[in-house]
Short mmCIF file of N, CA and C in Angstrom, two decimals:
data_model
loop_
_atom_site.label_atom_id
_atom_site.label_comp_id
_atom_site.label_asym_id
_atom_site.label_seq_id
_atom_site.Cartn_x
_atom_site.Cartn_y
_atom_site.Cartn_z
N UNK A 259 -16.10 -1.85 -28.63
CA UNK A 259 -17.32 -2.14 -29.18
C UNK A 259 -18.17 -0.80 -29.18
N UNK A 260 -18.81 -0.45 -30.23
CA UNK A 260 -19.46 0.80 -30.31
C UNK A 260 -20.70 0.85 -29.65
N UNK A 261 -21.20 -0.25 -29.12
CA UNK A 261 -22.67 -0.39 -28.73
C UNK A 261 -22.58 -0.40 -27.21
N UNK A 262 -21.33 -0.30 -26.60
CA UNK A 262 -21.26 -0.21 -25.07
C UNK A 262 -20.91 0.95 -24.73
N UNK A 263 -21.51 1.18 -23.47
CA UNK A 263 -21.43 2.69 -23.04
C UNK A 263 -19.97 2.99 -22.54
N UNK A 264 -19.58 4.20 -22.93
CA UNK A 264 -18.10 4.55 -22.41
C UNK A 264 -18.02 4.62 -20.80
N UNK A 265 -16.85 4.50 -20.45
CA UNK A 265 -16.73 4.71 -18.78
C UNK A 265 -17.10 6.55 -18.68
N UNK A 266 -17.69 6.90 -17.63
CA UNK A 266 -17.90 8.17 -17.40
C UNK A 266 -16.66 8.84 -17.30
N UNK A 267 -16.47 10.03 -18.07
CA UNK A 267 -15.35 10.97 -18.01
C UNK A 267 -15.39 11.96 -16.80
N UNK A 268 -16.66 11.98 -16.32
CA UNK A 268 -16.87 13.23 -15.38
C UNK A 268 -17.36 12.73 -14.08
N UNK A 269 -17.10 13.10 -13.00
CA UNK A 269 -17.63 12.60 -11.63
C UNK A 269 -19.15 13.17 -11.63
N UNK A 270 -20.13 12.54 -10.83
CA UNK A 270 -21.56 13.03 -10.92
C UNK A 270 -21.51 14.59 -10.70
N UNK A 271 -20.88 15.21 -9.74
CA UNK A 271 -20.80 16.56 -9.35
C UNK A 271 -20.74 17.67 -10.72
N UNK A 272 -20.10 17.03 -11.75
CA UNK A 272 -19.90 17.88 -12.79
C UNK A 272 -20.81 17.65 -13.87
N UNK A 273 -21.96 16.83 -13.73
CA UNK A 273 -22.82 16.49 -14.81
C UNK A 273 -23.66 17.92 -15.04
N UNK A 274 -24.43 17.98 -16.21
CA UNK A 274 -25.34 18.90 -16.43
C UNK A 274 -26.51 19.02 -15.38
N UNK A 275 -26.97 20.16 -14.96
CA UNK A 275 -28.20 19.99 -13.94
C UNK A 275 -29.22 19.13 -14.44
N UNK A 276 -29.63 19.24 -15.62
CA UNK A 276 -30.82 18.44 -16.19
C UNK A 276 -30.64 16.73 -16.09
N UNK A 277 -29.08 16.68 -16.20
CA UNK A 277 -28.90 15.08 -15.99
C UNK A 277 -29.36 14.42 -14.74
N UNK A 278 -29.46 14.99 -13.86
CA UNK A 278 -29.98 14.81 -12.51
C UNK A 278 -31.27 14.34 -12.64
N UNK A 279 -31.98 14.91 -13.56
CA UNK A 279 -33.42 14.57 -13.53
C UNK A 279 -33.92 13.19 -13.79
N UNK A 280 -34.83 12.75 -13.03
CA UNK A 280 -35.04 11.27 -13.08
C UNK A 280 -35.74 11.13 -14.43
N UNK A 281 -36.58 12.04 -14.84
CA UNK A 281 -37.23 11.84 -16.03
C UNK A 281 -36.58 11.64 -17.37
N UNK A 282 -35.41 12.31 -17.45
CA UNK A 282 -34.61 12.23 -18.61
C UNK A 282 -33.53 11.21 -18.51
N UNK A 283 -33.01 10.83 -17.32
CA UNK A 283 -32.22 9.76 -17.11
C UNK A 283 -32.66 8.62 -17.02
N UNK A 284 -33.95 8.22 -16.72
CA UNK A 284 -34.70 7.10 -16.73
C UNK A 284 -34.64 6.22 -18.11
N UNK A 285 -34.48 7.10 -19.14
CA UNK A 285 -34.66 6.37 -20.38
C UNK A 285 -33.21 6.03 -21.09
N UNK A 286 -32.70 4.89 -20.90
CA UNK A 286 -31.49 4.48 -21.42
C UNK A 286 -31.47 4.60 -23.02
N UNK A 287 -30.22 4.78 -23.48
CA UNK A 287 -30.19 4.56 -25.11
C UNK A 287 -30.40 3.13 -25.40
N UNK A 288 -31.09 3.09 -26.68
CA UNK A 288 -31.13 1.65 -27.08
C UNK A 288 -29.95 0.81 -27.53
N UNK A 289 -30.15 -0.35 -27.44
CA UNK A 289 -28.74 -1.12 -27.27
C UNK A 289 -28.08 -0.78 -28.71
N UNK A 290 -28.66 -0.54 -29.87
CA UNK A 290 -27.77 -0.27 -31.16
C UNK A 290 -27.58 1.15 -31.50
N UNK A 291 -27.83 1.94 -30.37
CA UNK A 291 -27.34 3.44 -30.44
C UNK A 291 -25.91 3.54 -30.47
N UNK A 292 -25.24 4.23 -31.43
CA UNK A 292 -23.89 4.35 -31.53
C UNK A 292 -23.35 5.48 -30.68
N UNK A 293 -22.61 5.11 -29.57
CA UNK A 293 -22.11 6.16 -28.66
C UNK A 293 -21.23 7.19 -29.17
N UNK A 294 -21.23 8.54 -29.06
CA UNK A 294 -20.19 9.30 -29.51
C UNK A 294 -19.06 9.30 -28.61
N UNK A 295 -17.88 9.63 -29.39
CA UNK A 295 -16.56 9.36 -28.51
C UNK A 295 -16.01 10.84 -28.34
N UNK A 296 -15.28 10.96 -27.30
CA UNK A 296 -14.53 11.99 -26.93
C UNK A 296 -13.52 12.50 -28.26
N UNK A 297 -13.74 13.54 -28.72
CA UNK A 297 -12.82 14.16 -29.81
C UNK A 297 -13.42 14.08 -31.00
N UNK A 298 -14.61 13.42 -31.08
CA UNK A 298 -15.31 13.09 -32.27
C UNK A 298 -15.87 14.57 -32.79
N UNK A 299 -15.93 14.68 -34.03
CA UNK A 299 -16.65 15.80 -34.55
C UNK A 299 -18.19 15.66 -34.88
N UNK A 300 -19.07 16.29 -34.39
CA UNK A 300 -20.53 16.25 -34.65
C UNK A 300 -21.11 17.68 -35.09
N UNK A 301 -22.32 17.55 -35.22
CA UNK A 301 -22.97 18.79 -35.57
C UNK A 301 -23.83 19.29 -34.67
N UNK A 302 -24.01 20.63 -34.25
CA UNK A 302 -25.06 21.00 -33.36
C UNK A 302 -25.77 22.23 -33.86
N UNK A 303 -27.07 22.20 -33.61
CA UNK A 303 -27.95 23.40 -34.06
C UNK A 303 -27.66 24.49 -33.08
N UNK A 304 -27.36 25.57 -33.95
CA UNK A 304 -27.09 27.01 -33.04
C UNK A 304 -27.96 28.24 -33.67
N UNK A 305 -28.64 28.78 -32.79
CA UNK A 305 -29.23 30.10 -33.26
C UNK A 305 -28.53 31.20 -32.44
N UNK A 306 -27.94 31.92 -33.29
CA UNK A 306 -27.12 33.15 -32.82
C UNK A 306 -27.92 34.32 -32.92
N UNK A 307 -27.55 35.23 -31.90
CA UNK A 307 -28.17 36.54 -31.87
C UNK A 307 -28.21 37.24 -33.17
N UNK A 308 -29.36 37.63 -33.59
CA UNK A 308 -29.64 38.32 -34.99
C UNK A 308 -29.99 37.21 -36.11
N UNK A 309 -29.69 36.08 -35.85
CA UNK A 309 -30.13 34.88 -36.99
C UNK A 309 -31.64 34.78 -36.82
N UNK A 310 -32.18 34.48 -38.04
CA UNK A 310 -33.65 34.20 -37.97
C UNK A 310 -33.84 32.60 -38.10
N UNK A 311 -32.78 31.87 -38.59
CA UNK A 311 -32.86 30.49 -38.88
C UNK A 311 -31.64 29.91 -38.12
N UNK A 312 -31.88 28.74 -37.59
CA UNK A 312 -30.78 28.21 -36.72
C UNK A 312 -29.83 27.43 -37.73
N UNK A 313 -28.54 27.39 -37.49
CA UNK A 313 -27.49 26.65 -38.46
C UNK A 313 -26.88 25.53 -37.60
N UNK A 314 -26.36 24.58 -38.47
CA UNK A 314 -25.67 23.36 -38.16
C UNK A 314 -24.17 23.81 -37.97
N UNK A 315 -23.51 23.64 -37.04
CA UNK A 315 -22.24 24.06 -36.71
C UNK A 315 -21.44 22.90 -36.38
N UNK A 316 -20.20 22.77 -36.50
CA UNK A 316 -19.42 21.50 -36.54
C UNK A 316 -18.79 21.85 -34.79
N UNK A 317 -18.81 20.72 -34.19
CA UNK A 317 -18.50 20.95 -32.73
C UNK A 317 -17.73 19.63 -32.30
N UNK A 318 -17.19 19.67 -31.12
CA UNK A 318 -16.22 18.53 -30.95
C UNK A 318 -16.79 17.96 -29.52
N UNK A 319 -16.92 16.52 -29.38
CA UNK A 319 -17.37 15.95 -28.29
C UNK A 319 -16.34 15.95 -27.21
N UNK A 320 -16.73 16.69 -26.03
CA UNK A 320 -15.65 16.96 -24.96
C UNK A 320 -15.76 16.02 -24.13
N UNK A 321 -16.87 15.32 -23.68
CA UNK A 321 -16.84 14.24 -22.63
C UNK A 321 -18.15 13.41 -22.87
N UNK A 322 -18.21 12.23 -22.51
CA UNK A 322 -19.11 11.46 -22.56
C UNK A 322 -19.61 10.58 -21.37
N UNK A 323 -20.83 10.58 -20.75
CA UNK A 323 -21.09 9.91 -19.64
C UNK A 323 -21.86 8.65 -19.85
N UNK A 324 -21.85 7.70 -18.83
CA UNK A 324 -22.37 6.39 -19.21
C UNK A 324 -23.80 6.34 -19.47
N UNK A 325 -24.47 7.37 -18.89
CA UNK A 325 -26.08 7.30 -19.03
C UNK A 325 -26.68 8.16 -20.34
N UNK A 326 -25.57 8.47 -21.53
CA UNK A 326 -26.09 8.70 -22.55
C UNK A 326 -25.74 10.31 -22.79
N UNK A 327 -25.72 11.00 -21.67
CA UNK A 327 -25.49 12.41 -21.80
C UNK A 327 -23.97 12.62 -22.30
N UNK A 328 -23.70 13.69 -22.99
CA UNK A 328 -22.36 14.06 -23.50
C UNK A 328 -22.34 15.58 -23.65
N UNK A 329 -21.04 16.17 -23.64
CA UNK A 329 -20.89 17.62 -23.74
C UNK A 329 -19.91 17.81 -25.01
N UNK A 330 -20.16 18.94 -25.78
CA UNK A 330 -19.71 19.19 -26.76
C UNK A 330 -19.02 20.55 -26.83
N UNK A 331 -17.68 20.92 -27.24
CA UNK A 331 -17.28 22.37 -27.31
C UNK A 331 -17.65 22.78 -28.60
N UNK A 332 -18.48 23.84 -28.64
CA UNK A 332 -18.87 24.66 -29.80
C UNK A 332 -17.96 25.99 -30.12
N UNK A 333 -17.60 26.07 -31.21
CA UNK A 333 -16.74 27.30 -31.54
C UNK A 333 -17.52 27.96 -32.63
N UNK A 334 -17.76 29.25 -32.71
CA UNK A 334 -18.34 30.02 -33.82
C UNK A 334 -17.80 31.13 -33.85
N UNK A 335 -17.22 31.33 -35.19
CA UNK A 335 -16.62 32.80 -35.71
C UNK A 335 -17.17 33.23 -36.83
N UNK A 336 -17.39 34.60 -36.59
CA UNK A 336 -18.17 35.50 -37.73
C UNK A 336 -17.43 36.82 -37.59
N UNK A 337 -16.62 36.86 -38.69
CA UNK A 337 -15.93 38.03 -38.81
C UNK A 337 -14.88 38.25 -37.63
N UNK A 338 -14.95 39.32 -36.94
CA UNK A 338 -13.97 39.40 -35.75
C UNK A 338 -14.48 39.11 -34.57
N UNK A 339 -15.65 38.41 -34.54
CA UNK A 339 -16.45 37.85 -33.22
C UNK A 339 -16.12 36.34 -33.44
N UNK A 340 -15.77 36.11 -31.85
CA UNK A 340 -15.46 34.64 -31.62
C UNK A 340 -16.13 34.13 -30.48
N UNK A 341 -16.77 33.17 -30.77
CA UNK A 341 -17.67 32.66 -29.44
C UNK A 341 -17.26 31.04 -29.19
N UNK A 342 -17.00 30.87 -27.90
CA UNK A 342 -16.71 29.40 -27.50
C UNK A 342 -17.72 29.11 -26.41
N UNK A 343 -18.19 27.90 -26.24
CA UNK A 343 -18.94 27.43 -25.16
C UNK A 343 -19.16 25.90 -25.28
N UNK A 344 -19.48 25.32 -23.85
CA UNK A 344 -19.76 24.11 -23.81
C UNK A 344 -21.34 23.69 -23.82
N UNK A 345 -21.82 22.80 -24.28
CA UNK A 345 -23.36 22.39 -24.15
C UNK A 345 -23.31 20.90 -23.92
N UNK A 346 -24.47 20.52 -23.32
CA UNK A 346 -24.81 19.18 -23.00
C UNK A 346 -26.01 18.56 -23.86
N UNK A 347 -25.68 17.50 -24.29
CA UNK A 347 -26.64 16.70 -25.08
C UNK A 347 -26.96 15.48 -24.55
N UNK A 348 -28.06 14.92 -25.05
CA UNK A 348 -28.42 13.44 -24.66
C UNK A 348 -28.76 12.68 -26.10
N UNK A 349 -28.78 11.40 -25.97
CA UNK A 349 -29.05 10.42 -27.13
C UNK A 349 -30.49 10.98 -27.67
N UNK A 350 -31.36 11.21 -26.88
CA UNK A 350 -32.79 11.63 -27.09
C UNK A 350 -32.85 12.94 -28.24
N UNK A 351 -31.79 13.70 -28.13
CA UNK A 351 -31.92 15.04 -28.97
C UNK A 351 -31.21 14.77 -30.16
N UNK A 352 -30.72 13.51 -30.48
CA UNK A 352 -30.14 13.36 -31.74
C UNK A 352 -31.12 13.64 -32.87
N UNK A 353 -30.53 14.23 -34.04
CA UNK A 353 -31.26 14.63 -35.03
C UNK A 353 -32.12 15.86 -35.01
N UNK A 354 -32.24 16.49 -33.73
CA UNK A 354 -33.03 17.55 -33.51
C UNK A 354 -31.97 18.72 -33.16
N UNK A 355 -31.17 18.45 -31.88
CA UNK A 355 -30.33 19.33 -31.49
C UNK A 355 -28.91 19.15 -31.91
N UNK A 356 -28.64 17.85 -32.12
CA UNK A 356 -27.24 17.54 -32.75
C UNK A 356 -27.48 16.33 -33.65
N UNK A 357 -26.45 16.23 -34.59
CA UNK A 357 -26.35 14.96 -35.34
C UNK A 357 -24.93 14.52 -35.54
N UNK A 358 -24.65 13.32 -35.71
CA UNK A 358 -23.39 12.73 -35.84
C UNK A 358 -22.81 13.34 -37.21
N UNK A 359 -21.42 13.35 -37.22
CA UNK A 359 -20.57 13.69 -38.30
C UNK A 359 -20.32 12.48 -39.15
N UNK A 360 -21.11 11.65 -39.46
CA UNK A 360 -20.63 10.51 -40.35
C UNK A 360 -20.20 9.26 -39.45
N UNK A 361 -20.87 9.16 -38.08
CA UNK A 361 -20.11 8.44 -36.85
C UNK A 361 -20.65 6.94 -37.57
N UNK A 362 -19.90 5.98 -36.95
CA UNK A 362 -20.11 4.72 -37.22
C UNK A 362 -18.79 3.81 -36.83
N UNK A 363 -18.82 2.55 -37.01
CA UNK A 363 -17.50 1.60 -36.80
C UNK A 363 -16.58 1.97 -37.86
N UNK A 364 -15.31 1.80 -37.50
CA UNK A 364 -14.29 2.03 -38.44
C UNK A 364 -14.20 1.03 -39.67
#
């Protein structure tokens, strides 16, 4: 069921520091929110050094936590430069910092 939270893929100790904050963790996702799945492609907003405008970059969901937090692996290549990092997102940031790549039930 796409509306059920996934099992946490990481122990509490590996969560992002902000996930421990009661202010953000206290707001559960709505019941109709579609959970991202590990391995799913999404888009994340990235502002690179030297850029004036943020761009939407394809990223891969790396892990999903039961409280609505998830991490995504972001890879950016520009010429010979290649950057790769993992960032954390929450359902509250959807449409602002990340957006689904056509998510929905199969």
